[in-house]
Amino acid sequence: MATDTTGDAARDDATRPDGPTDSPFVRACRRRSVPHTPVWFMRQAGRSLPEYRQIRANVAMLESCRRPELVTEITLQPVRRHNVDAAILFSDIVVPVAAAGVDLDIVPGTGPVVAEPVRSAPDVERIRPIDLSDVGYVDEAVRMLVKELGDTPLIGFAGAPFTLASYLVEGGPSRTHAKTKALMYGEPDLWHALAGRLAEVTLAFLRVQIEAGVSAVQLFDSWAGALSEADYRRFVLPHSTTVLGGLADAGVPRIHFGVGTAELLGAMGEAGADVVGVDWRTPLDVATGRIGPDKAVQGNLDPCLLFAPWPVIEAEVRRILDEGRAAPGHVFNLGHGVLPETDPEVLTRVVALVHELSARN
Ligand code: CP3
């Protein structure tokens, strides 16, 4: 006799949430009630996991982002291991820029390095618009992942115009962003042309991910904290608004994150975010006062705290959950990415602790 699975399916349907759109993560982003505070970690897919290091051993970073099966496996690794409430697509912020024709590589231990830095109008002109055909491997990976993940939401992401421009203008990572700022202040028209073009590339890249089925998107403006609020508003906010505002009708929550952005939190929310990511420097109750009552917050355990003894970590997790209650929605995360030396067991324990302490009954 054929196995009758109808009964099981019916039981599962009754107890399971209604797909990823009704998951604790998406509900918290939308400031709705949640069974527990959802948690995921920026850079959860990556070098802190031995299974990641093994599978990446002979494949270059950019190449790995272009292989849908590998992307799927690496994206799923932290979900299996840690029981996080969301997956984040394994990719990199420079993937769409490379697809737009910029000659670059991701150098291990350094980060993105650009062969010919962008410094002139013809350099900007060479960054071409992208569409689905330029990043078909991302579309394919997202579709595979959505099937595999079931009720677990998948977060898509991209780099924001300022952070991308910094890599392109500097030619690589920079502590001061001096060349980027020199271009911004000295040649504002060229700056706006560059940032405008990057905004279009980013918007197209996020649209591909949304069409393929991601449940939320995060726009990383990791280095925006290098700017004053006035300069952020003048040189960056219009372009980040092109991206986030352009997705207002896309039907998925938009998260906007940067590091060292205490002075920018309100402005970053205005760019069109549903959730503002906060680094470890600003307590979440203070942050929500700056961001306003109509947005959720995400954060904000110091990634370095994961190297402290467990009782210290536990106290910090409690503090962050308490402070997060001041916000209308809270997604627990780190204040920046997981450091490669982090013990993955500690991440798993943090997830369990967040779930336990925040369980609503
Ligand atoms: O788990 C995840 O968060 C998804 C994967 C992800 C990567 N990069 C994979 C990656 C995400 C979301 C990013 C975003 C990213 N990339 C940002 C924004 C987030 C942030 O950290 O502020 C930035 C600034 C980049 C640029 C970049 N790419 C850097 C700074 C580095 C690290 C350089 C190094 O080796 O220390 C990369 C490379 C990179 N991107 C790695 C991973 C897993 C390491 C590559 C490797 O395994 O060698």
Tab-separated table of N, CA, C and O and ligand atoms in Angstrom, residues 42-47 52 56 61 88-93 106-112 157 163 167 220 222-223 336, ligand 1:
chain	number	residue	atom	x	y	z
A	42	MET	N	25.219	38.532	10.829
A	42	MET	CA	25.913	38.982	9.628
A	42	MET	C	27.203	38.175	9.497
A	42	MET	O	27.889	37.950	10.493
A	43	ARG	N	27.506	37.732	8.294
A	43	ARG	CA	28.668	36.882	8.010
A	43	ARG	C	28.576	35.519	8.695
A	43	ARG	O	29.595	34.927	9.045
A	44	GLN	N	27.328	35.043	8.890
A	44	GLN	CA	27.180	33.704	9.486
A	44	GLN	C	27.669	32.621	8.523
A	44	GLN	O	28.089	31.548	8.957
A	45	ALA	N	27.564	32.901	7.215
A	45	ALA	CA	28.072	31.961	6.214
A	45	ALA	C	29.508	32.356	5.916
A	45	ALA	O	29.742	33.339	5.247
A	46	GLY	N	30.445	31.618	6.433
A	46	GLY	CA	31.818	32.038	6.159
A	46	GLY	C	32.844	31.373	7.043
A	46	GLY	O	32.626	30.286	7.582
A	47	ARG	N	33.948	32.088	7.209
A	47	ARG	CA	35.171	31.456	7.689
A	47	ARG	C	35.153	30.954	9.122
A	47	ARG	O	36.064	30.250	9.525
A	52	TYR	N	32.717	25.348	5.958
A	52	TYR	CA	32.884	26.383	4.925
A	52	TYR	C	34.315	26.378	4.401
A	52	TYR	O	34.544	26.369	3.190
A	56	ARG	N	35.367	25.615	0.461
A	56	ARG	CA	35.958	26.734	-0.287
A	56	ARG	C	37.448	26.533	-0.581
A	56	ARG	O	38.059	27.383	-1.245
A	61	MET	N	36.966	33.156	-4.132
A	61	MET	CA	35.748	33.741	-3.560
A	61	MET	C	34.733	34.138	-4.646
A	61	MET	O	33.573	33.721	-4.604
A	88	ILE	N	21.233	34.035	5.065
A	88	ILE	CA	21.610	35.139	4.185
A	88	ILE	C	22.348	34.552	2.995
A	88	ILE	O	23.216	33.686	3.159
A	89	LEU	N	21.956	35.022	1.829
A	89	LEU	CA	22.549	34.530	0.586
A	89	LEU	C	24.067	34.648	0.641
A	89	LEU	O	24.605	35.699	1.000
A	90	PHE	N	24.764	33.594	0.287
A	90	PHE	CA	26.219	33.678	0.186
A	90	PHE	C	26.582	34.370	-1.126
A	90	PHE	O	26.279	33.876	-2.214
A	91	SER	N	27.182	35.544	-0.991
A	91	SER	CA	27.591	36.327	-2.154
A	91	SER	C	28.543	37.388	-1.636
A	91	SER	O	29.133	37.224	-0.565
A	92	ASP	N	28.723	38.477	-2.351
A	92	ASP	CA	29.516	39.592	-1.838
A	92	ASP	C	29.000	40.882	-2.458
A	92	ASP	O	28.414	40.857	-3.543
A	93	ILE	N	29.274	41.989	-1.770
A	93	ILE	CA	28.771	43.272	-2.281
A	93	ILE	C	29.387	43.644	-3.629
A	93	ILE	O	28.802	44.431	-4.363
A	106	ILE	N	38.477	39.516	-5.196
A	106	ILE	CA	38.407	39.529	-3.737
A	106	ILE	C	39.631	38.770	-3.239
A	106	ILE	O	39.762	37.568	-3.452
A	107	VAL	N	40.531	39.493	-2.629
A	107	VAL	CA	41.813	38.918	-2.215
A	107	VAL	C	41.698	38.420	-0.775
A	107	VAL	O	41.306	39.199	0.113
A	108	PRO	N	42.009	37.131	-0.527
A	108	PRO	CA	41.872	36.580	0.830
A	108	PRO	C	42.649	37.423	1.850
A	108	PRO	O	43.802	37.778	1.609
A	109	GLY	N	42.013	37.740	2.950
A	109	GLY	CA	42.664	38.505	4.010
A	109	GLY	C	42.696	39.999	3.758
A	109	GLY	O	43.040	40.782	4.649
A	110	THR	N	42.324	40.441	2.552
A	110	THR	CA	42.336	41.868	2.222
A	110	THR	C	40.931	42.369	1.930
A	110	THR	O	40.463	43.339	2.521
A	111	GLY	N	40.251	41.712	1.003
A	111	GLY	CA	38.925	42.145	0.581
A	111	GLY	C	38.950	42.525	-0.884
A	111	GLY	O	39.869	42.142	-1.612
A	112	PRO	N	37.953	43.291	-1.345
A	112	PRO	CA	37.871	43.629	-2.767
A	112	PRO	C	39.026	44.526	-3.211
A	112	PRO	O	39.362	45.492	-2.531
A	157	PHE	N	20.892	40.583	-0.365
A	157	PHE	CA	21.610	41.794	0.053
A	157	PHE	C	22.383	42.426	-1.088
A	157	PHE	O	22.581	41.814	-2.143
A	163	THR	N	29.478	52.712	0.120
A	163	THR	CA	30.445	51.651	0.442
A	163	THR	C	31.032	51.052	-0.841
A	163	THR	O	32.241	50.807	-0.929
A	167	TYR	N	35.215	51.302	-2.374
A	167	TYR	CA	36.111	50.277	-2.929
A	167	TYR	C	36.580	50.658	-4.337
A	167	TYR	O	37.741	50.452	-4.697
A	220	PHE	N	23.841	47.025	2.747
A	220	PHE	CA	24.998	47.263	3.602
A	220	PHE	C	25.669	48.573	3.215
A	220	PHE	O	26.252	48.671	2.128
A	222	SER	N	28.326	49.716	4.948
A	222	SER	CA	29.244	49.433	6.048
A	222	SER	C	30.097	50.631	6.437
A	222	SER	O	30.372	50.840	7.609
A	223	TRP	N	30.539	51.414	5.457
A	223	TRP	CA	31.509	52.472	5.775
A	223	TRP	C	30.908	53.875	5.821
A	223	TRP	O	31.630	54.870	5.906
A	336	HIS	N	28.289	43.902	13.970
A	336	HIS	CA	28.937	43.798	12.660
A	336	HIS	C	29.133	42.306	12.411
A	336	HIS	O	28.569	41.497	13.155
B	1	CP3	O1	27.101	35.305	5.814
B	1	CP3	C1	26.972	36.369	5.182
B	1	CP3	O2	26.880	37.471	5.759
B	1	CP3	C2	26.815	36.329	3.677
B	1	CP3	C3	27.995	36.549	2.930
B	1	CP3	C4	28.636	37.911	2.803
B	1	CP3	C5	29.981	38.020	2.367
B	1	CP3	N1	30.271	39.334	2.181
B	1	CP3	C6	30.862	36.871	2.106
B	1	CP3	C7	32.316	37.077	2.173
B	1	CP3	C8	28.157	39.212	2.959
B	1	CP3	C9	26.796	39.686	3.441
B	1	CP3	C10	29.201	40.101	2.561
B	1	CP3	C11	29.046	41.565	2.519
B	1	CP3	C12	30.250	42.405	2.437
B	1	CP3	N2	31.369	42.208	1.665
B	1	CP3	C13	30.369	43.658	3.067
B	1	CP3	C14	29.320	44.282	3.936
B	1	CP3	C15	29.297	43.648	5.279
B	1	CP3	C16	30.389	44.078	6.200
B	1	CP3	O3	31.135	43.188	6.633
B	1	CP3	O4	30.483	45.261	6.506
B	1	CP3	C17	31.619	44.192	2.733
B	1	CP3	C18	32.189	45.501	3.218
B	1	CP3	C19	32.254	43.279	1.836
B	1	CP3	C20	33.569	43.407	1.179
B	1	CP3	C21	34.423	42.273	1.596
B	1	CP3	N3	34.409	41.041	0.971
B	1	CP3	C22	35.311	42.201	2.708
B	1	CP3	C23	35.614	43.336	3.641
B	1	CP3	C24	35.809	40.886	2.746
B	1	CP3	C25	36.717	40.264	3.793
B	1	CP3	C26	38.145	40.331	3.438
B	1	CP3	C27	38.923	39.343	4.286
B	1	CP3	O5	39.312	38.303	3.744
B	1	CP3	O6	39.107	39.616	5.483
B	1	CP3	C28	35.256	40.189	1.660
B	1	CP3	C29	35.458	38.769	1.338
B	1	CP3	C30	34.355	37.892	1.825
B	1	CP3	N4	33.028	38.101	1.608
B	1	CP3	C31	34.524	36.687	2.539
B	1	CP3	C32	33.236	36.167	2.756
B	1	CP3	C33	32.858	34.871	3.420
B	1	CP3	C34	35.834	36.062	2.928
B	1	CP3	C35	36.346	35.344	1.741
B	1	CP3	C36	37.115	34.121	2.102
B	1	CP3	O7	36.490	33.132	2.547
B	1	CP3	O8	38.316	34.167	1.882
